[in-house]
Coordinates of C-alpha atoms in Angstrom, one line a residue:
X1 CA 0.0 0.0 0.0
X2 CA 2.8 2.4 0.9
X3 CA 4.7 1.9 -2.4
X4 CA 1.5 2.5 -4.4
X5 CA 0.9 5.6 -2.3
X6 CA 4.4 6.9 -3.2
X7 CA 3.9 6.2 -6.9
X8 CA 0.6 8.1 -6.8
X9 CA 2.4 11.1 -5.3
X10 CA 5.3 11.0 -7.8
X11 CA 3.0 11.0 -10.8
X12 CA 1.2 14.1 -9.6
X13 CA 2.1 17.4 -11.2
X14 CA 4.7 19.6 -9.6
X15 CA 3.3 21.9 -7.0
X16 CA 0.2 19.8 -6.5
X17 CA 1.8 16.7 -5.0
X18 CA 1.0 17.5 -1.4
X19 CA -2.6 18.4 -2.1
X20 CA -3.0 15.3 -4.2
X21 CA -1.5 13.1 -1.5
X22 CA -3.9 14.6 1.1
X23 CA -7.0 14.0 -1.0
X24 CA -6.1 11.0 -3.0
X25 CA -8.0 7.7 -2.8
X26 CA -5.1 6.2 -0.8
X27 CA -5.6 8.9 1.9
X28 CA -9.3 8.0 2.4
X29 CA -8.7 5.5 5.2
X30 CA -6.7 8.1 7.2
X31 CA -9.4 10.7 6.9
X32 CA -12.0 8.1 8.0
X33 CA -9.9 7.3 11.1
X34 CA -9.3 11.0 11.8
X35 CA -13.1 11.9 11.7
X36 CA -14.0 8.8 13.7
X37 CA -11.5 9.7 16.4
X38 CA -12.6 13.4 16.3
X39 CA -16.3 12.4 16.5
X40 CA -15.6 10.4 19.7
X41 CA -13.7 13.4 21.1
X42 CA -16.5 15.9 20.3
X43 CA -19.1 13.7 22.1
X44 CA -16.8 13.1 25.1
X45 CA -15.8 16.8 25.4
X46 CA -19.5 17.9 25.5
X47 CA -20.3 15.3 28.1
X48 CA -17.4 16.0 30.5
X49 CA -17.6 19.7 30.2
X50 CA -21.1 19.6 31.5
X51 CA -21.0 16.8 34.0
X52 CA -17.5 16.6 35.5
X53 CA -17.0 18.8 38.6
X54 CA -13.2 18.6 38.1
X55 CA -13.3 19.8 34.5
X56 CA -11.1 22.8 34.4
X57 CA -10.3 22.4 38.1
X58 CA -6.7 23.2 38.9
X59 CA -5.2 21.7 42.0
X60 CA -2.8 24.3 43.5
X61 CA 0.7 22.7 43.5
X62 CA -0.2 20.2 40.8
X63 CA 1.4 20.0 37.4
X64 CA -1.8 21.3 35.7
X65 CA -1.8 24.3 37.9
X66 CA 1.9 25.0 37.2
X67 CA 1.4 24.6 33.4
X68 CA -1.6 26.9 33.4
X69 CA 0.1 29.7 35.4
X70 CA 3.3 29.4 33.3
X71 CA 1.5 29.4 30.0
X72 CA -0.5 32.4 31.0
X73 CA 2.7 34.3 31.9
X74 CA 4.1 33.5 28.5
X75 CA 0.9 34.6 26.8
X76 CA 1.1 37.9 28.6
X77 CA 4.8 38.6 28.3
X78 CA 5.9 36.1 25.6
X79 CA 8.9 35.1 27.8
X80 CA 9.8 32.2 30.0
X81 CA 9.3 34.0 33.2
X82 CA 12.5 34.7 35.1
X83 CA 11.4 33.0 38.3
X84 CA 10.9 29.7 36.4
X85 CA 14.6 29.4 35.4
X86 CA 16.1 26.8 35.9
X87 CA 13.2 24.8 34.8
X88 CA 11.5 22.1 36.9
X89 CA 9.3 20.9 33.9
X90 CA 10.2 20.8 30.3
X91 CA 9.2 24.2 28.7
X92 CA 7.8 23.0 25.4
X93 CA 4.2 22.3 26.6
X94 CA 3.8 25.7 28.4
X95 CA 4.7 27.4 25.1
X96 CA 2.2 25.2 23.2
X97 CA -0.5 26.1 25.8
X98 CA 0.5 29.8 25.7
X99 CA -0.2 30.0 22.0
X100 CA -3.8 28.8 22.7
X101 CA -4.2 31.4 25.5
X102 CA -2.7 34.0 23.2
X103 CA -5.3 33.4 20.6
X104 CA -8.4 32.5 22.6
X105 CA -7.7 34.0 26.0
X106 CA -7.0 32.3 29.4
X107 CA -9.8 29.7 29.1
X108 CA -9.9 25.9 29.6
X109 CA -12.3 25.0 26.8
X110 CA -10.1 26.1 23.8
X111 CA -7.1 24.3 25.4
X112 CA -9.2 21.1 25.8
X113 CA -10.6 21.3 22.2
X114 CA -7.1 21.9 20.8
X115 CA -5.8 18.8 22.6
X116 CA -8.7 16.8 21.3
X117 CA -7.6 17.7 17.8
X118 CA -4.0 16.8 18.6
X119 CA -5.3 13.5 20.0
X120 CA -7.2 12.7 16.8
X121 CA -4.0 13.4 14.8
X122 CA -2.1 11.0 17.1
X123 CA -4.7 8.3 16.3
X124 CA -4.0 8.7 12.6
X125 CA -0.3 8.3 13.2
X126 CA -0.9 5.1 15.2
X127 CA -3.2 3.8 12.4
X128 CA -0.5 4.7 9.8
X129 CA 2.3 2.9 11.5
X130 CA 0.3 -0.2 12.3
X131 CA -1.0 -0.3 8.8
X132 CA 2.4 0.2 7.2
X133 CA 4.2 -2.3 9.4
X134 CA 1.6 -5.0 10.0
X135 CA -1.0 -4.7 7.2
X136 CA -4.5 -3.2 6.7
X137 CA -6.3 -5.3 9.3
X138 CA -3.8 -4.5 12.0
X139 CA -4.0 -0.9 11.1
X140 CA -7.8 -0.8 11.5
X141 CA -7.7 -2.7 14.8
X142 CA -5.0 -0.4 16.2
X143 CA -6.7 2.8 14.9
X144 CA -10.1 2.0 16.2
X145 CA -8.8 1.0 19.6
X146 CA -6.6 4.1 19.9
X147 CA -9.5 6.4 18.8
X148 CA -11.7 5.0 21.6
X149 CA -9.0 4.8 24.3
X150 CA -10.6 6.2 27.4
X151 CA -7.3 7.1 29.1
X152 CA -6.4 9.2 26.1
X153 CA -9.8 10.9 26.2
X154 CA -9.2 11.6 29.9
X155 CA -5.8 13.3 29.6
X156 CA -6.8 15.3 26.5
X157 CA -9.2 17.2 28.8
X158 CA -6.4 18.0 31.3
X159 CA -3.8 20.8 31.2
X160 CA -1.0 18.2 31.2
X161 CA 1.8 17.4 28.8
X162 CA 0.6 13.9 28.0
X163 CA -1.4 14.8 24.8
X164 CA 1.5 16.7 23.3
X165 CA 4.2 14.2 24.4
X166 CA 2.2 11.3 23.0
X167 CA 1.9 13.0 19.6
X168 CA 5.6 13.8 19.6
X169 CA 6.7 10.3 20.4
X170 CA 4.3 8.8 17.8
X171 CA 5.5 11.2 15.2
X172 CA 9.1 10.3 16.2
X173 CA 8.4 6.7 15.5
X174 CA 7.0 7.6 12.1
X175 CA 10.2 9.5 11.3
X176 CA 12.5 6.8 12.5
X177 CA 10.7 4.1 10.4
X178 CA 10.9 6.3 7.3
X179 CA 14.5 7.3 8.0
X180 CA 15.5 3.6 8.3
X181 CA 14.2 3.2 4.7
X182 CA 15.6 6.3 3.2
X183 CA 19.0 6.5 5.1
X184 CA 19.8 10.0 4.0
X185 CA 21.3 12.9 5.9
X186 CA 18.0 14.8 5.6
X187 CA 16.1 12.1 7.4
X188 CA 18.8 11.8 10.1
X189 CA 18.2 15.5 10.7
X190 CA 14.5 14.9 10.9
X191 CA 15.2 12.2 13.5
X192 CA 17.2 14.8 15.5
X193 CA 14.4 17.3 15.4
X194 CA 11.8 14.8 16.5
X195 CA 13.8 13.4 19.4
X196 CA 15.0 16.9 20.4
X197 CA 11.4 18.1 20.7
X198 CA 10.6 15.1 22.8
X199 CA 13.5 15.9 25.1
X200 CA 12.5 19.5 25.5
X201 CA 8.9 18.4 26.2
X202 CA 9.9 15.8 28.8
X203 CA 13.6 15.1 29.5
X204 CA 13.3 11.3 30.1
X205 CA 13.4 11.1 26.3
X206 CA 17.1 11.9 26.5
X207 CA 17.7 8.2 27.2
X208 CA 16.8 7.6 23.5
X209 CA 19.6 9.8 22.2
X210 CA 22.7 7.6 22.7
X211 CA 20.8 4.5 21.5
X212 CA 19.4 6.3 18.4
X213 CA 22.9 7.7 17.6
X214 CA 24.5 4.2 17.7
X215 CA 21.6 2.8 15.7
X216 CA 22.1 5.4 13.0
X217 CA 25.9 4.8 12.9
X218 CA 25.2 1.1 12.3
X219 CA 22.5 1.2 9.7
X220 CA 23.6 4.3 7.7
X221 CA 25.0 3.6 4.2
X222 CA 28.5 4.4 3.0
X223 CA 31.9 4.4 4.5
X224 CA 32.6 4.7 8.2
X225 CA 33.1 8.4 7.8
X226 CA 29.7 8.7 6.2
X227 CA 28.2 6.7 9.0
X228 CA 29.9 8.8 11.7
X229 CA 28.6 11.9 9.9
X230 CA 25.1 10.6 9.9
X231 CA 25.2 10.0 13.7
X232 CA 26.8 13.5 14.2
X233 CA 24.0 15.2 12.2
X234 CA 21.5 13.5 14.5
X235 CA 23.4 14.4 17.7
X236 CA 24.0 18.0 16.5
X237 CA 20.3 18.5 15.7
X238 CA 19.2 17.2 19.1
X239 CA 21.8 19.5 20.7
X240 CA 20.5 22.4 18.7
X241 CA 16.9 21.8 19.9
X242 CA 18.0 21.5 23.6
X243 CA 20.6 24.3 23.4
X244 CA 18.2 27.3 24.0
X245 CA 16.9 25.7 27.1
X246 CA 20.4 24.9 28.4
X247 CA 21.6 28.5 27.6
X248 CA 18.6 30.0 29.4
X249 CA 19.5 27.8 32.5
X250 CA 23.2 28.8 32.4
X251 CA 22.8 32.5 31.5
X252 CA 19.7 33.4 33.5
X253 CA 19.6 30.7 36.1
X254 CA 23.4 30.7 36.7
X255 CA 23.4 26.9 36.8
X256 CA 24.0 24.1 34.4
X257 CA 21.2 21.7 33.5
X258 CA 20.5 20.4 30.1
X259 CA 16.7 20.8 30.3
X260 CA 15.4 20.6 33.9
X261 CA 16.8 20.4 37.4
X262 CA 14.3 17.8 38.6
X263 CA 16.3 14.8 37.5
X264 CA 18.1 14.0 40.8
X265 CA 15.0 15.1 42.7
X266 CA 12.8 12.6 40.8
X267 CA 15.4 9.9 41.0
X268 CA 15.3 10.2 44.8
X269 CA 11.5 10.1 45.0
X270 CA 11.6 6.8 43.0
X271 CA 14.6 5.1 44.4
X272 CA 15.0 6.2 48.0
X273 CA 15.0 3.5 50.7
X274 CA 11.4 4.4 51.7
X275 CA 10.2 5.1 48.1
X276 CA 7.1 3.2 47.0
X277 CA 7.6 3.5 43.2
X278 CA 5.1 6.2 42.4
X279 CA 5.1 10.0 42.8
X280 CA 4.9 10.1 46.6
X281 CA 7.3 12.2 48.8
X282 CA 9.2 9.7 50.9
X283 CA 9.4 10.5 54.6
X284 CA 13.2 10.5 54.3
X285 CA 13.0 13.4 51.8
X286 CA 11.1 15.5 54.3
X287 CA 13.8 14.8 56.9
X288 CA 16.5 15.8 54.5
X289 CA 14.7 19.1 53.7
X290 CA 14.4 19.9 57.4
X291 CA 18.1 19.1 58.1
X292 CA 19.4 21.0 55.0
X293 CA 17.1 24.0 55.3
X294 CA 17.5 24.6 51.5
X295 CA 15.5 24.7 48.4
X296 CA 15.2 21.4 46.5
X297 CA 17.4 22.7 43.7
X298 CA 20.2 23.3 46.2
X299 CA 20.1 19.8 47.9
X300 CA 22.4 17.1 46.6
X301 CA 19.7 14.4 46.2
X302 CA 22.1 12.4 44.1
X303 CA 24.6 12.2 46.9
X304 CA 22.0 11.1 49.4
X305 CA 20.9 8.4 47.0
X306 CA 24.4 7.1 46.3
X307 CA 25.0 6.9 50.1
X308 CA 21.8 4.8 50.5
X309 CA 22.9 2.5 47.7
X310 CA 26.3 2.1 49.2
X311 CA 24.8 1.0 52.5
X312 CA 22.4 -1.4 50.8
X313 CA 23.7 -2.6 47.4
X314 CA 20.5 -4.4 46.7
X315 CA 18.3 -1.3 47.2
X316 CA 18.4 -0.2 43.5
X317 CA 17.6 -3.7 42.1
X318 CA 14.7 -4.0 44.5
X319 CA 13.3 -0.6 43.6
X320 CA 13.7 -1.2 39.8
X321 CA 11.9 -4.5 40.1
X322 CA 9.1 -2.8 42.1
X323 CA 8.7 -0.1 39.5
X324 CA 8.8 -2.7 36.6
X325 CA 5.8 -4.4 38.2
X326 CA 4.1 -1.1 38.7
X327 CA 4.7 -0.1 35.1
X328 CA 3.1 -3.3 33.7
X329 CA 0.3 -3.7 36.2
X330 CA -3.2 -3.0 34.8
X331 CA -4.3 0.0 36.9
X332 CA -3.9 3.7 36.1
X333 CA -1.7 5.0 38.9
X334 CA -2.8 8.6 39.7
X335 CA -0.6 11.7 39.7
X336 CA -2.5 15.0 40.2
X337 CA -5.6 13.6 38.5
X338 CA -7.5 10.3 39.0
X339 CA -9.1 8.4 36.2
X340 CA -11.2 6.2 38.3
X341 CA -13.1 8.9 40.2
X342 CA -14.1 10.5 36.9
X343 CA -15.4 7.5 35.1
X344 CA -19.0 8.2 36.0
X345 CA -19.1 11.5 34.1
X346 CA -18.8 10.0 30.6
X347 CA -19.9 6.6 29.3
X348 CA -16.9 6.6 27.0
X349 CA -14.7 6.0 30.0
X350 CA -16.2 2.5 30.2
X351 CA -14.7 1.6 26.8
X352 CA -12.3 -1.3 27.2
X353 CA -9.3 0.0 25.2
X354 CA -7.0 0.9 28.1
X355 CA -3.8 -0.4 29.5
X356 CA -5.4 -3.4 31.3
X357 CA -6.6 -4.8 28.0
X358 CA -4.2 -3.4 25.4
X359 CA -0.9 -4.1 27.2
X360 CA -1.2 -7.9 27.6
X361 CA -2.6 -8.2 24.0
X362 CA 0.2 -5.9 22.7
X363 CA 2.9 -8.1 24.4
X364 CA 1.3 -11.2 22.7
X365 CA 1.4 -9.3 19.4
X366 CA 5.0 -8.4 19.9
X367 CA 6.0 -12.0 20.4
X368 CA 3.9 -13.1 17.3
X369 CA 5.5 -10.3 15.2
X370 CA 8.9 -11.8 15.8
X371 CA 7.9 -15.4 15.6
X372 CA 5.7 -15.4 12.5
X373 CA 7.9 -13.4 10.2
X374 CA 11.6 -13.8 9.4
X375 CA 13.8 -12.4 12.1
X376 CA 14.1 -8.6 11.5
X377 CA 17.2 -6.5 11.0
X378 CA 17.9 -3.2 12.7
X379 CA 16.0 -1.3 10.0
X380 CA 12.8 -3.4 10.3
X381 CA 9.8 -1.5 11.8
X382 CA 9.2 -4.3 14.3
X383 CA 12.7 -3.8 15.7
X384 CA 12.3 0.0 15.9
X385 CA 8.9 -0.3 17.8
X386 CA 10.2 -3.0 20.2
X387 CA 13.4 -1.1 21.0
X388 CA 11.6 2.2 21.4
X389 CA 9.1 0.5 23.8
X390 CA 12.0 -1.0 25.9
X391 CA 14.0 2.2 26.1
X392 CA 11.0 4.3 26.9
X393 CA 9.8 1.9 29.6
X394 CA 13.3 2.0 31.1
X395 CA 13.2 5.8 31.1
X396 CA 10.1 5.7 33.2
X397 CA 11.1 2.8 35.5
X398 CA 14.4 4.5 36.4
X399 CA 12.4 7.3 38.0
X400 CA 8.8 6.6 39.1
X401 CA 5.7 5.2 37.5
X402 CA 2.5 7.3 37.3
X403 CA 0.0 5.9 34.9
X404 CA 0.2 8.9 32.6
X405 CA 3.9 8.4 32.0
X406 CA 3.0 5.2 30.2
X407 CA 1.1 6.8 27.3
X408 CA 3.8 6.6 24.6
X409 CA 4.3 2.9 25.5
X410 CA 0.6 2.4 25.2
X411 CA 0.7 3.8 21.6
X412 CA 3.2 1.2 20.6
X413 CA 1.3 -1.6 22.4
X414 CA -1.8 -0.6 20.4
X415 CA 0.1 -1.3 17.2
X416 CA 1.3 -4.8 18.4
X417 CA -2.2 -5.4 19.7
X418 CA -3.7 -4.6 16.3
X419 CA -1.3 -7.2 14.8
X420 CA -2.3 -9.8 17.4
X421 CA -6.0 -9.3 16.6
X422 CA -5.4 -9.4 12.9
X423 CA -3.5 -12.7 13.3
X424 CA -6.4 -14.2 15.3
X425 CA -8.9 -13.0 12.7
X426 CA -6.9 -14.3 9.8
X427 CA -6.3 -17.7 11.5
X428 CA -10.0 -18.1 12.3
X429 CA -11.0 -17.2 8.7
X430 CA -8.5 -19.7 7.3
X431 CA -9.8 -22.4 9.6
X432 CA -13.4 -21.7 8.6
X433 CA -12.5 -21.7 4.9
X434 CA -10.3 -24.8 5.0
X435 CA -12.3 -26.5 7.8
X436 CA -9.0 -27.1 9.5
X437 CA -9.1 -27.2 13.3
X438 CA -5.3 -26.5 13.4
X439 CA -5.6 -23.3 11.4
X440 CA -8.5 -22.2 13.5
X441 CA -6.8 -22.9 16.9
X442 CA -3.3 -21.9 16.0
X443 CA -2.2 -19.2 16.4
X444 CA -5.6 -17.6 17.1
X445 CA -6.8 -19.5 20.2
X446 CA -3.2 -19.7 21.6
X447 CA -2.9 -15.9 21.3
X448 CA -6.3 -15.5 23.1
X449 CA -5.2 -17.8 25.9
X450 CA -1.9 -16.0 26.3
X451 CA -3.8 -12.7 26.3
X452 CA -6.1 -13.8 29.1
X453 CA -3.2 -15.3 31.1
X454 CA -1.1 -12.2 30.9
X455 CA -4.1 -10.0 31.7
X456 CA -4.7 -11.9 34.9
X457 CA -1.0 -11.9 35.8
X458 CA -0.8 -8.1 35.4
X459 CA -3.9 -7.3 37.3
X460 CA -3.5 -4.7 40.1
X461 CA -3.7 -6.5 43.5
X462 CA -5.9 -3.9 45.0
X463 CA -7.0 -0.2 44.6
X464 CA -5.0 1.3 47.5
X465 CA -2.6 2.9 45.1
X466 CA -5.1 3.5 42.4
X467 CA -7.4 5.7 44.5
X468 CA -5.7 7.5 47.5
X469 CA -7.2 9.7 50.1
X470 CA -6.0 12.9 48.4
X471 CA -7.8 11.9 45.2
X472 CA -11.1 11.7 47.1
X473 CA -10.2 15.0 48.8
X474 CA -9.5 16.8 45.6
X475 CA -12.8 15.6 44.1
X476 CA -14.6 16.8 47.2
X477 CA -12.9 20.2 46.9
X478 CA -14.1 20.5 43.3
X479 CA -17.6 19.5 44.3
X480 CA -17.7 22.0 47.2
X481 CA -16.5 24.9 45.0
X482 CA -19.2 24.0 42.5
X483 CA -21.8 24.1 45.3
X484 CA -22.5 20.3 45.4
X485 CA -22.0 20.0 49.2
X486 CA -23.6 16.6 49.6
X487 CA -21.3 15.1 47.0
X488 CA -18.4 17.0 48.5
X489 CA -19.1 15.5 52.0
X490 CA -19.3 12.0 50.5
X491 CA -15.8 12.4 49.0
X492 CA -14.4 13.9 52.1
X493 CA -15.7 11.0 54.2
X494 CA -14.1 8.5 51.8
X495 CA -10.9 10.4 52.1
X496 CA -11.1 10.2 55.8
X497 CA -11.8 6.4 55.6
X498 CA -8.6 6.0 53.5
X499 CA -6.5 8.0 55.9
X500 CA -8.1 7.7 59.4
X501 CA -4.9 8.9 61.0
X502 CA -5.4 12.4 59.6
X503 CA -7.4 14.4 62.1
X504 CA -7.6 17.3 59.7
X505 CA -9.8 15.3 57.4
X506 CA -12.4 14.6 60.1
X507 CA -12.4 18.3 60.9
X508 CA -13.1 19.1 57.3
X509 CA -16.1 16.7 57.3
X510 CA -17.4 18.0 60.6
X511 CA -17.1 21.6 59.4
X512 CA -18.9 21.0 56.2
X513 CA -21.7 19.1 58.0
X514 CA -22.2 22.1 60.3
X515 CA -22.3 24.5 57.4
X516 CA -24.8 22.4 55.5
X517 CA -27.1 22.3 58.6
X518 CA -26.9 26.0 58.8
X519 CA -27.5 26.3 55.1
X520 CA -24.1 27.8 54.3
X521 CA -21.2 26.7 52.2
X522 CA -17.6 27.8 52.1
X523 CA -15.2 27.1 49.2
X524 CA -12.8 24.4 50.3
X525 CA -9.9 26.6 49.0
X526 CA -10.0 28.0 52.6
X527 CA -9.3 24.6 54.1
X528 CA -6.1 24.0 56.0
X529 CA -5.6 20.5 54.7
X530 CA -2.4 20.0 52.8
X531 CA -2.8 17.9 49.7
X532 CA 0.3 18.9 47.9
X533 CA 2.0 15.7 48.8
X534 CA 0.8 13.0 46.4

């Protein structure tokens, strides 16, 4: 299909090729997927904007609150904001958000609608890659699943980097696959641009850089000098994308960080002796802050971590194994926002195409992709997808594992899951046509059995980490601010049940009951409860 598509483009008159490609017959499936994904997002956006009390609610101290304030500053001044250098978060998303604010004003709806559009484009890229690498059936399975993914729908409505980073990583995969075919300096430059943007958006993507550079040096054509030049073009392009951020940090912040200063801070959160593998401030971190009496940026978190590892050499392997299990388990671990408490506000959240279903099926598809076809080389799309999945998963597991950090991995798993379903469907059809039990049961039924077994093995053991007391409290705050005091009290009581040791939560419940009896309500923003620690 791809070769026919390129022939169609090459035969088009000069100056009309791009338009011809966009509206050619070969492009029809991509438009169909785009409008299907967009239609789902339009319906969902209308539903949640009317029903969800946390729609547009920004938790002070949360990432969404930070991005909103930062983007509004940029929209007003068109500068980074001196007090935000050195950066704690990658600066690309606040600039993306600021352009929306600059055009439509400081409003949540335009940002949400824009992210819905970006999400629909991401679905098209997933459809394109699955279709190109695994065939038409796999493409349709992957595209439909990605279009109706409830977790994607959830994050597209939040002022968080996930929608943009998912688009960038999926676009990077498209560029890498095409570059592996073309092997020209121009495409190595495109690879550098794509990976560089991912790094500036969220710095964990920097783990991709050395692996991608080595891969390019190996697969590039020509002499060793030409291969070295190809890798250098890629590295120089990535460096050029990151350089403005680094220079701002050095010249304005008077410190040296490639993108953000949060690296050692996040490493401590995820790998400290009392770390639990998710974004939760360890008690030891609070003790260090009190003893040091400094800002986080001035504390040598790396030194404390190395000292802990020296005392207990098995600490790091234990934490990495813990986070590996958390990464692959079925539940959506919360960070700032909670998927499970919001499911009642849109029936589309009940769609099955989320990590718990897609990840085990995607792993089955990954195995089938390498078993059913000749073993691939380094330029094969299967190799690129599998290597990208492994490297990205490591970049998350090295730090900590909130559910939203898994989104780029989920996109790749959708492609392999599409291939698994296509294999099952083709096997079943061959078995029916030939009346062969073997064709019907292998590999189709075997794949389904493995899918079920993996799904059961990866199930979250309980919901204690999936819904925490502060998640209930945040939902209660949103309900109280919206004037829904009975619902707010219900959520506050659930928060108190989850954390009975917190006297302040019981005080909040009692205070709201008294005010409800008197017919009064006070916004929870005045509460003294600290929910900044997640």
